[in-house]
mmCIF file of C-alpha atoms in Angstrom:
data_model
loop_
_atom_site.group_PDB
_atom_site.id
_atom_site.type_symbol
_atom_site.label_atom_id
_atom_site.label_comp_id
_atom_site.label_asym_id
_atom_site.label_seq_id
_atom_site.Cartn_x
_atom_site.Cartn_y
_atom_site.Cartn_z
ATOM 1 C CA UNK H 1 117.864 112.654 153.463
ATOM 2 C CA UNK H 2 121.458 113.066 152.294
ATOM 3 C CA UNK H 3 122.469 115.313 149.409
ATOM 4 C CA UNK H 4 124.061 112.282 147.675
ATOM 5 C CA UNK H 5 120.672 110.581 147.554
ATOM 6 C CA UNK H 6 118.652 113.683 146.619
ATOM 7 C CA UNK H 7 120.671 114.559 143.511
ATOM 8 C CA UNK H 8 120.094 111.249 141.597
ATOM 9 C CA UNK H 9 116.433 111.331 142.656
ATOM 10 C CA UNK H 10 116.064 114.873 141.320
ATOM 11 C CA UNK H 11 117.701 113.913 138.013
ATOM 12 C CA UNK H 12 115.375 110.897 137.744
ATOM 13 C CA UNK H 13 112.292 113.028 138.384
ATOM 14 C CA UNK H 14 113.388 115.570 135.764
ATOM 15 C CA UNK H 15 113.908 112.776 133.224
ATOM 16 C CA UNK H 16 110.471 111.236 133.942
ATOM 17 C CA UNK H 17 108.804 114.652 133.784
ATOM 18 C CA UNK H 18 110.516 115.491 130.488
ATOM 19 C CA UNK H 19 109.569 112.136 128.955
ATOM 20 C CA UNK H 20 105.960 112.536 130.104
ATOM 21 C CA UNK H 21 105.625 115.977 128.581
ATOM 22 C CA UNK H 22 107.339 114.821 125.373
ATOM 23 C CA UNK H 23 104.541 112.327 124.816
ATOM 24 C CA UNK H 24 101.992 115.156 124.917
ATOM 25 C CA UNK H 25 103.611 117.174 122.130
ATOM 26 C CA UNK H 26 102.941 116.535 118.445
ATOM 27 C CA UNK H 27 106.012 117.386 116.408
ATOM 28 C CA UNK H 28 106.607 117.279 112.641
ATOM 29 C CA UNK H 29 107.515 113.822 111.312
ATOM 30 C CA UNK H 30 111.167 112.864 111.536
ATOM 31 C CA UNK H 31 112.986 113.951 108.382
ATOM 32 C CA UNK H 32 109.707 115.423 107.065
ATOM 33 C CA UNK H 33 108.771 111.897 105.962
ATOM 34 C CA UNK H 34 105.007 112.272 105.890
ATOM 35 C CA UNK H 35 102.843 109.396 107.085
ATOM 36 C CA UNK H 36 100.727 107.827 104.357
ATOM 37 C CA UNK H 37 98.093 105.121 104.130
ATOM 38 C CA UNK H 38 96.454 103.294 101.234
ATOM 39 C CA UNK H 39 93.543 100.834 101.402
ATOM 40 C CA UNK H 40 92.183 98.547 98.698
ATOM 41 C CA UNK H 41 89.112 96.341 98.890
ATOM 42 C CA UNK H 42 89.105 92.954 97.190
ATOM 43 C CA UNK H 43 85.440 92.676 96.314
ATOM 44 C CA UNK H 44 83.200 94.242 98.957
ATOM 45 C CA UNK H 45 84.357 92.414 102.096
ATOM 46 C CA UNK H 46 88.111 91.816 102.159
ATOM 47 C CA UNK H 47 90.521 94.735 102.350
ATOM 48 C CA UNK H 48 94.234 95.446 102.606
ATOM 49 C CA UNK H 49 95.764 98.549 104.216
ATOM 50 C CA UNK H 50 99.404 99.636 103.975
ATOM 51 C CA UNK H 51 100.574 102.261 106.481
ATOM 52 C CA UNK H 52 103.981 103.850 105.925
ATOM 53 C CA UNK H 53 106.120 106.959 106.183
ATOM 54 C CA UNK H 54 107.092 108.408 102.822
ATOM 55 C CA UNK H 55 110.623 109.734 102.199
ATOM 56 C CA UNK H 56 111.494 111.677 99.057
ATOM 57 C CA UNK H 57 114.378 111.497 96.626
ATOM 58 C CA UNK H 58 115.478 115.014 97.610
ATOM 59 C CA UNK H 59 117.282 114.868 100.961
ATOM 60 C CA UNK H 60 116.171 116.976 103.970
ATOM 61 C CA UNK H 61 119.087 119.309 103.183
ATOM 62 C CA UNK H 62 117.842 119.804 99.620
ATOM 63 C CA UNK H 63 120.330 117.577 97.790
ATOM 64 C CA UNK H 64 119.052 115.647 94.759
ATOM 65 C CA UNK H 65 119.692 111.963 95.414
ATOM 66 C CA UNK H 66 118.542 110.641 92.035
ATOM 67 C CA UNK H 67 120.674 107.627 91.167
ATOM 68 C CA UNK H 68 121.794 107.271 94.789
ATOM 69 C CA UNK H 69 118.700 105.694 96.371
ATOM 70 C CA UNK H 70 119.271 102.031 95.617
ATOM 71 C CA UNK H 71 122.498 100.682 97.053
ATOM 72 C CA UNK H 72 123.331 103.885 98.956
ATOM 73 C CA UNK H 73 120.396 105.546 100.738
ATOM 74 C CA UNK H 74 118.828 102.089 100.812
ATOM 75 C CA UNK H 75 121.749 99.658 101.094
ATOM 76 C CA UNK H 76 121.720 96.249 99.452
ATOM 77 C CA UNK H 77 121.340 93.098 101.515
ATOM 78 C CA UNK H 78 121.134 92.758 105.292
ATOM 79 C CA UNK H 79 122.976 95.399 107.306
ATOM 80 C CA UNK H 80 124.079 96.345 110.798
ATOM 81 C CA UNK H 81 122.404 99.739 111.187
ATOM 82 C CA UNK H 82 124.535 100.683 114.184
ATOM 83 C CA UNK H 83 121.607 100.904 116.574
ATOM 84 C CA UNK H 84 119.139 98.495 118.177
ATOM 85 C CA UNK H 85 119.531 94.745 118.514
ATOM 86 C CA UNK H 86 119.537 93.677 114.860
ATOM 87 C CA UNK H 87 122.945 92.911 113.428
ATOM 88 C CA UNK H 88 121.456 91.846 110.071
ATOM 89 C CA UNK H 89 118.557 94.142 109.302
ATOM 90 C CA UNK H 90 116.483 94.385 106.121
ATOM 91 C CA UNK H 91 115.089 97.683 104.822
ATOM 92 C CA UNK H 92 111.964 98.947 106.563
ATOM 93 C CA UNK H 93 110.321 99.564 103.145
ATOM 94 C CA UNK H 94 109.587 103.157 104.091
ATOM 95 C CA UNK H 95 110.841 105.589 106.709
ATOM 96 C CA UNK H 96 110.616 106.083 110.484
ATOM 97 C CA UNK H 97 108.394 103.529 112.302
ATOM 98 C CA UNK H 98 107.521 100.134 110.906
ATOM 99 C CA UNK H 99 105.811 100.033 107.566
ATOM 100 C CA UNK H 100 102.757 97.847 108.269
ATOM 101 C CA UNK H 101 100.291 95.908 106.160
ATOM 102 C CA UNK H 102 96.895 94.812 107.482
ATOM 103 C CA UNK H 103 94.728 92.027 106.066
ATOM 104 C CA UNK H 104 91.061 91.937 107.090
ATOM 105 C CA UNK H 105 90.825 88.220 106.247
ATOM 106 C CA UNK H 106 93.162 85.299 105.622
ATOM 107 C CA UNK H 107 94.826 85.930 102.249
ATOM 108 C CA UNK H 108 97.622 84.860 99.926
ATOM 109 C CA UNK H 109 100.708 87.017 99.350
ATOM 110 C CA UNK H 110 102.635 85.911 96.287
ATOM 111 C CA UNK H 111 100.666 82.667 96.547
ATOM 112 C CA UNK H 112 101.683 82.043 100.172
ATOM 113 C CA UNK H 113 99.069 81.977 102.967
ATOM 114 C CA UNK H 114 98.983 84.733 105.580
ATOM 115 C CA UNK H 115 96.485 84.980 108.426
ATOM 116 C CA UNK H 116 94.288 88.012 108.978
ATOM 117 C CA UNK H 117 96.048 90.680 111.029
ATOM 118 C CA UNK H 118 98.731 93.379 110.901
ATOM 119 C CA UNK H 119 102.360 92.726 110.010
ATOM 120 C CA UNK H 120 105.574 94.717 109.769
ATOM 121 C CA UNK H 121 106.638 94.999 106.124
ATOM 122 C CA UNK H 122 110.352 94.789 105.289
ATOM 123 C CA UNK H 123 112.400 94.098 102.175
ATOM 124 C CA UNK H 124 115.872 92.762 101.467
ATOM 125 C CA UNK H 125 117.022 94.909 98.538
ATOM 126 C CA UNK H 126 119.376 93.345 95.999
ATOM 127 C CA UNK H 127 121.257 94.827 93.092
ATOM 128 C CA UNK H 128 120.563 92.261 90.368
ATOM 129 C CA UNK H 129 118.431 89.515 91.952
ATOM 130 C CA UNK H 130 114.814 89.282 93.107
ATOM 131 C CA UNK H 131 114.167 91.129 96.361
ATOM 132 C CA UNK H 132 112.852 89.390 99.465
ATOM 133 C CA UNK H 133 109.527 90.599 100.838
ATOM 134 C CA UNK H 134 109.214 89.958 104.595
ATOM 135 C CA UNK H 135 106.082 90.149 106.730
ATOM 136 C CA UNK H 136 106.972 90.202 110.415
ATOM 137 C CA UNK H 137 104.740 89.562 113.417
ATOM 138 C CA UNK H 138 106.498 92.471 115.129
ATOM 139 C CA UNK H 139 104.547 95.601 114.151
ATOM 140 C CA UNK H 140 105.536 98.009 116.926
ATOM 141 C CA UNK H 141 109.310 98.259 116.410
ATOM 142 C CA UNK H 142 110.927 101.388 115.040
ATOM 143 C CA UNK H 143 111.933 100.519 111.507
ATOM 144 C CA UNK H 144 114.216 97.479 111.224
ATOM 145 C CA UNK H 145 116.550 98.311 114.105
ATOM 146 C CA UNK H 146 115.101 95.512 116.236
ATOM 147 C CA UNK H 147 114.260 93.102 113.422
ATOM 148 C CA UNK H 148 114.469 89.412 114.350
ATOM 149 C CA UNK H 149 114.054 86.672 111.764
ATOM 150 C CA UNK H 150 112.194 84.473 114.260
ATOM 151 C CA UNK H 151 109.282 86.937 114.029
ATOM 152 C CA UNK H 152 108.869 86.321 110.283
ATOM 153 C CA UNK H 153 105.353 85.276 109.304
ATOM 154 C CA UNK H 154 106.075 85.148 105.556
ATOM 155 C CA UNK H 155 108.922 85.557 103.099
ATOM 156 C CA UNK H 156 108.482 85.759 99.332
ATOM 157 C CA UNK H 157 110.720 86.603 96.393
ATOM 158 C CA UNK H 158 109.510 89.601 94.357
ATOM 159 C CA UNK H 159 110.907 91.000 91.124
ATOM 160 C CA UNK H 160 111.655 94.759 91.013
ATOM 161 C CA UNK H 161 111.002 96.593 87.762
ATOM 162 C CA UNK H 162 112.055 99.844 86.197
ATOM 163 C CA UNK H 163 109.237 102.345 86.678
ATOM 164 C CA UNK H 164 108.201 105.949 86.182
ATOM 165 C CA UNK H 165 110.033 108.394 88.429
ATOM 166 C CA UNK H 166 108.438 108.891 91.857
ATOM 167 C CA UNK H 167 109.842 111.679 94.031
ATOM 168 C CA UNK H 168 107.998 110.352 97.079
ATOM 169 C CA UNK H 169 108.023 106.715 98.140
ATOM 170 C CA UNK H 170 104.504 105.538 97.355
ATOM 171 C CA UNK H 171 102.454 102.376 97.660
ATOM 172 C CA UNK H 172 99.709 101.844 95.102
ATOM 173 C CA UNK H 173 97.398 99.049 94.027
ATOM 174 C CA UNK H 174 98.208 98.886 90.342
ATOM 175 C CA UNK H 175 96.061 95.942 89.211
ATOM 176 C CA UNK H 176 92.679 94.988 90.662
ATOM 177 C CA UNK H 177 90.334 92.040 90.217
ATOM 178 C CA UNK H 178 87.301 90.998 92.317
ATOM 179 C CA UNK H 179 89.407 88.541 94.337
ATOM 180 C CA UNK H 180 92.987 89.837 93.941
ATOM 181 C CA UNK H 181 95.150 92.921 93.537
ATOM 182 C CA UNK H 182 98.756 93.856 92.925
ATOM 183 C CA UNK H 183 100.333 96.208 95.437
ATOM 184 C CA UNK H 184 103.497 98.028 94.420
ATOM 185 C CA UNK H 185 106.137 100.055 96.198
ATOM 186 C CA UNK H 186 107.327 102.849 93.881
ATOM 187 C CA UNK H 187 110.227 105.165 94.567
ATOM 188 C CA UNK H 188 112.719 106.952 92.334
ATOM 189 C CA UNK H 189 112.973 104.716 89.247
ATOM 190 C CA UNK H 190 111.980 101.395 90.882
ATOM 191 C CA UNK H 191 108.647 99.605 91.085
ATOM 192 C CA UNK H 192 108.328 96.528 93.320
ATOM 193 C CA UNK H 193 105.003 94.714 92.796
ATOM 194 C CA UNK H 194 103.595 91.867 94.883
ATOM 195 C CA UNK H 195 100.288 90.037 94.562
ATOM 196 C CA UNK H 196 97.575 89.731 97.207
ATOM 197 C CA UNK H 197 94.577 87.426 96.789
ATOM 198 C CA UNK H 198 91.613 85.988 98.682
ATOM 199 C CA UNK H 199 91.884 82.171 98.463
ATOM 200 C CA UNK H 200 88.120 81.533 98.005
ATOM 201 C CA UNK H 201 86.155 84.751 97.772
ATOM 202 C CA UNK H 202 82.879 82.929 97.028
ATOM 203 C CA UNK H 203 83.163 81.066 100.331
ATOM 204 C CA UNK H 204 83.927 84.379 102.034
ATOM 205 C CA UNK H 205 80.693 85.905 100.715
ATOM 206 C CA UNK H 206 78.670 82.816 101.630
ATOM 207 C CA UNK H 207 80.051 82.756 105.183
ATOM 208 C CA UNK H 208 79.173 86.422 105.518
ATOM 209 C CA UNK H 209 75.665 85.806 104.143
ATOM 210 C CA UNK H 210 75.145 83.084 106.758
ATOM 211 C CA UNK H 211 75.824 85.673 109.441
ATOM 212 C CA UNK H 212 73.795 88.441 107.800
ATOM 213 C CA UNK H 213 70.754 86.166 107.472
ATOM 214 C CA UNK H 214 70.761 85.828 111.264
ATOM 215 C CA UNK H 215 70.355 89.592 111.506
ATOM 216 C CA UNK H 216 68.424 92.283 109.614
ATOM 217 C CA UNK H 217 68.749 90.620 106.193
ATOM 218 C CA UNK H 218 66.955 87.544 107.534
ATOM 219 C CA UNK H 219 63.798 89.544 108.257
ATOM 220 C CA UNK H 220 62.916 89.949 104.572
ATOM 221 C CA UNK H 221 62.309 87.472 101.765
ATOM 222 C CA UNK H 222 64.673 89.504 99.590
ATOM 223 C CA UNK H 223 67.688 88.622 101.770
ATOM 224 C CA UNK H 224 66.996 84.880 101.581
ATOM 225 C CA UNK H 225 66.339 85.098 97.843
ATOM 226 C CA UNK H 226 69.538 87.058 97.152
ATOM 227 C CA UNK H 227 71.632 84.536 99.094
ATOM 228 C CA UNK H 228 70.005 81.607 97.274
ATOM 229 C CA UNK H 229 70.604 83.284 93.907
ATOM 230 C CA UNK H 230 74.251 83.967 94.716
ATOM 231 C CA UNK H 231 74.865 80.294 95.535
ATOM 232 C CA UNK H 232 72.992 79.287 92.363
ATOM 233 C CA UNK H 233 75.001 81.613 90.109
ATOM 234 C CA UNK H 234 78.242 80.260 91.604
ATOM 235 C CA UNK H 235 77.006 76.652 91.452
ATOM 236 C CA UNK H 236 77.905 75.945 95.067
ATOM 237 C CA UNK H 237 76.179 74.840 98.280
ATOM 238 C CA UNK H 238 73.021 74.066 96.293
ATOM 239 C CA UNK H 239 71.335 72.151 99.124
ATOM 240 C CA UNK H 240 71.857 75.170 101.372
ATOM 241 C CA UNK H 241 70.685 77.426 98.554
ATOM 242 C CA UNK H 242 67.460 75.420 98.274
ATOM 243 C CA UNK H 243 66.807 75.904 101.990
ATOM 244 C CA UNK H 244 67.352 79.635 101.578
ATOM 245 C CA UNK H 245 65.031 79.684 98.550
ATOM 246 C CA UNK H 246 62.311 77.804 100.452
ATOM 247 C CA UNK H 247 62.635 80.326 103.297
ATOM 248 C CA UNK H 248 62.200 83.135 100.778
ATOM 249 C CA UNK H 249 58.982 81.502 99.561
ATOM 250 C CA UNK H 250 57.367 80.245 102.739
ATOM 251 C CA UNK H 251 59.135 81.193 105.988
ATOM 252 C CA UNK H 252 56.420 82.283 108.462
ATOM 253 C CA UNK H 253 55.872 86.066 108.562
ATOM 254 C CA UNK H 254 58.853 86.618 106.216
ATOM 255 C CA UNK H 255 58.588 84.440 103.091
ATOM 256 C CA UNK H 256 56.615 85.600 100.083
ATOM 257 C CA UNK H 257 55.453 83.542 97.141
ATOM 258 C CA UNK H 258 56.061 85.595 94.022
ATOM 259 C CA UNK H 259 57.688 85.266 90.605
ATOM 260 C CA UNK H 260 61.193 86.016 91.910
ATOM 261 C CA UNK H 261 61.178 83.573 94.812
ATOM 262 C CA UNK H 262 59.502 80.793 92.829
ATOM 263 C CA UNK H 263 61.894 81.236 89.895
ATOM 264 C CA UNK H 264 64.931 81.020 92.190
ATOM 265 C CA UNK H 265 63.610 77.886 93.853
ATOM 266 C CA UNK H 266 62.746 76.311 90.498
ATOM 267 C CA UNK H 267 66.181 77.018 89.035
ATOM 268 C CA UNK H 268 67.924 75.501 92.055
ATOM 269 C CA UNK H 269 65.732 72.387 91.807
ATOM 270 C CA UNK H 270 66.656 72.143 88.133
ATOM 271 C CA UNK H 271 70.382 72.437 88.964
ATOM 272 C CA UNK H 272 69.923 69.651 91.518
ATOM 273 C CA UNK H 273 68.448 67.458 88.747
ATOM 274 C CA UNK H 274 65.051 67.385 90.460
ATOM 275 C CA UNK H 275 63.493 68.036 87.054
ATOM 276 C CA UNK H 276 59.830 67.354 87.729
ATOM 277 C CA UNK H 277 59.747 69.569 90.839
ATOM 278 C CA UNK H 278 61.676 72.243 88.960
ATOM 279 C CA UNK H 279 59.222 72.339 86.034
ATOM 280 C CA UNK H 280 56.234 72.505 88.393
ATOM 281 C CA UNK H 281 57.776 75.364 90.392
ATOM 282 C CA UNK H 282 58.852 77.342 87.317
ATOM 283 C CA UNK H 283 55.435 76.931 85.726
ATOM 284 C CA UNK H 284 53.952 78.237 88.974
ATOM 285 C CA UNK H 285 56.337 81.210 88.758
ATOM 286 C CA UNK H 286 55.391 82.304 85.214
ATOM 287 C CA UNK H 287 51.684 81.900 85.991
ATOM 288 C CA UNK H 288 51.907 83.847 89.234
ATOM 289 C CA UNK H 289 50.021 87.205 89.334
ATOM 290 C CA UNK H 290 53.314 88.972 90.150
ATOM 291 C CA UNK H 291 54.956 87.795 86.916
ATOM 292 C CA UNK H 292 55.266 90.808 84.604
ATOM 293 C CA UNK H 293 55.867 90.634 80.848
ATOM 294 C CA UNK H 294 59.537 91.513 81.196
ATOM 295 C CA UNK H 295 60.130 88.802 83.796
ATOM 296 C CA UNK H 296 58.389 86.133 81.739
ATOM 297 C CA UNK H 297 60.303 87.221 78.644
ATOM 298 C CA UNK H 298 63.618 87.022 80.532
ATOM 299 C CA UNK H 299 62.790 83.499 81.639
ATOM 300 C CA UNK H 300 62.034 82.545 78.029
ATOM 301 C CA UNK H 301 65.387 84.003 76.935
ATOM 302 C CA UNK H 302 67.088 81.981 79.658
ATOM 303 C CA UNK H 303 65.505 78.793 78.311
ATOM 304 C CA UNK H 304 66.740 79.662 74.825
ATOM 305 C CA UNK H 305 70.267 80.076 76.170
ATOM 306 C CA UNK H 306 69.978 76.630 77.747
ATOM 307 C CA UNK H 307 68.942 75.088 74.417
ATOM 308 C CA UNK H 308 65.322 74.513 75.543
ATOM 309 C CA UNK H 309 63.729 75.963 72.397
ATOM 310 C CA UNK H 310 60.302 74.263 72.722
ATOM 311 C CA UNK H 311 59.932 75.236 76.381
ATOM 312 C CA UNK H 312 61.012 78.771 75.569
ATOM 313 C CA UNK H 313 58.336 79.077 72.876
ATOM 314 C CA UNK H 314 55.705 77.888 75.369
ATOM 315 C CA UNK H 315 56.789 80.634 77.760
ATOM 316 C CA UNK H 316 56.687 83.293 75.021
ATOM 317 C CA UNK H 317 53.182 82.148 74.032
ATOM 318 C CA UNK H 318 52.043 82.299 77.645
ATOM 319 C CA UNK H 319 53.388 85.845 77.853
ATOM 320 C CA UNK H 320 51.327 86.769 74.768
ATOM 321 C CA UNK H 321 48.182 85.353 76.364
ATOM 322 C CA UNK H 322 48.704 87.121 79.671
ATOM 323 C CA UNK H 323 50.035 90.407 78.301
ATOM 324 C CA UNK H 324 48.848 90.910 74.689
ATOM 325 C CA UNK H 325 50.296 93.856 72.765
ATOM 326 C CA UNK H 326 52.830 94.529 75.523
ATOM 327 C CA UNK H 327 56.573 94.987 75.160
ATOM 328 C CA UNK H 328 58.434 92.648 74.742
ATOM 329 C CA UNK H 329 55.818 90.012 73.881
ATOM 330 C CA UNK H 330 56.230 90.221 70.080
ATOM 331 C CA UNK H 331 60.005 90.171 70.375
ATOM 332 C CA UNK H 332 59.764 86.980 72.416
ATOM 333 C CA UNK H 333 57.470 85.314 69.880
ATOM 334 C CA UNK H 334 59.822 86.282 67.061
ATOM 335 C CA UNK H 335 62.742 84.739 68.912
ATOM 336 C CA UNK H 336 60.764 81.671 69.947
ATOM 337 C CA UNK H 337 59.417 80.805 66.500
ATOM 338 C CA UNK H 338 62.798 81.499 64.909
ATOM 339 C CA UNK H 339 64.442 79.123 67.397
ATOM 340 C CA UNK H 340 62.186 76.228 66.322
ATOM 341 C CA UNK H 341 62.546 77.014 62.610
ATOM 342 C CA UNK H 342 59.111 78.598 61.986
ATOM 343 C CA UNK H 343 60.539 81.621 60.231
ATOM 344 C CA UNK H 344 57.341 82.959 58.624
ATOM 345 C CA UNK H 345 55.682 83.257 62.006
ATOM 346 C CA UNK H 346 58.894 84.711 63.442
ATOM 347 C CA UNK H 347 58.942 87.357 60.692
ATOM 348 C CA UNK H 348 55.303 88.253 61.384
ATOM 349 C CA UNK H 349 56.039 89.033 65.024
ATOM 350 C CA UNK H 350 59.332 90.699 64.219
#
């Protein structure tokens, strides 16, 4: 082998060896921009995670950059960063590698649909206009140096606000509801909020219940009854809810006829306008040996809330017969008689 051939081969081997060993070494983060992560659940199923590197207002050399972040450290508009393939790059909305955002389920960002998955998060920063939030399908690039608009999965206009001073770039979830939240980037004196929502969180729960009922939850009457009650309370999929309720009552080896299961079934029948079946089932529920005084009283209160004063009084009277001198029997009678205008009797029991 000639010396001319050996020398390039040796250099190549040294380079490969050096690169291999470099991958085995954990070094401090570039620029001391610590990695950070924040996760927020929307309800108990859907969640959002933002993963980012967090620069600070004070430069690595110790200089205070207050008043120099926006428009200088983070330039306005799209820029040629002098490296990589992007000639018009947005800000990486953090430091070092891609800032990423992960959605466990299909969601809405600023009202626009985005599929479940992980996306690179970028922003086009502007001096006096709304900023542009960009979610890119490219999640593995280093920052925005290789940004390509064709990879965009979503763009939305977001309005920056003046905010409390933050030394470190931080993402927080500043407002939270069962089906939505507001995420916000906060750094120096800026706050950039954007909304994230689940389009139909009730459907999400119901789909999940369908799956859970095919597993451990389906081996107890409580699981079927809880699912039926959830659909009832949200006034949706009532035919399916009735099937679940019937399983809770009578599924072989699993169903159990008791006050809870019969009441759920009766209420669903009532919502479906199957009035006669509903009354029969609910009467069976309040007369069932498992019906305690508190449960019967609660059912009577429910009838009062529905404007069924006469039926409510019948239930309160039944409770008095089954459970005399038991809390809250007298309270129920007082409410029942008052509801039908028999105030002397109501006062007696009060």
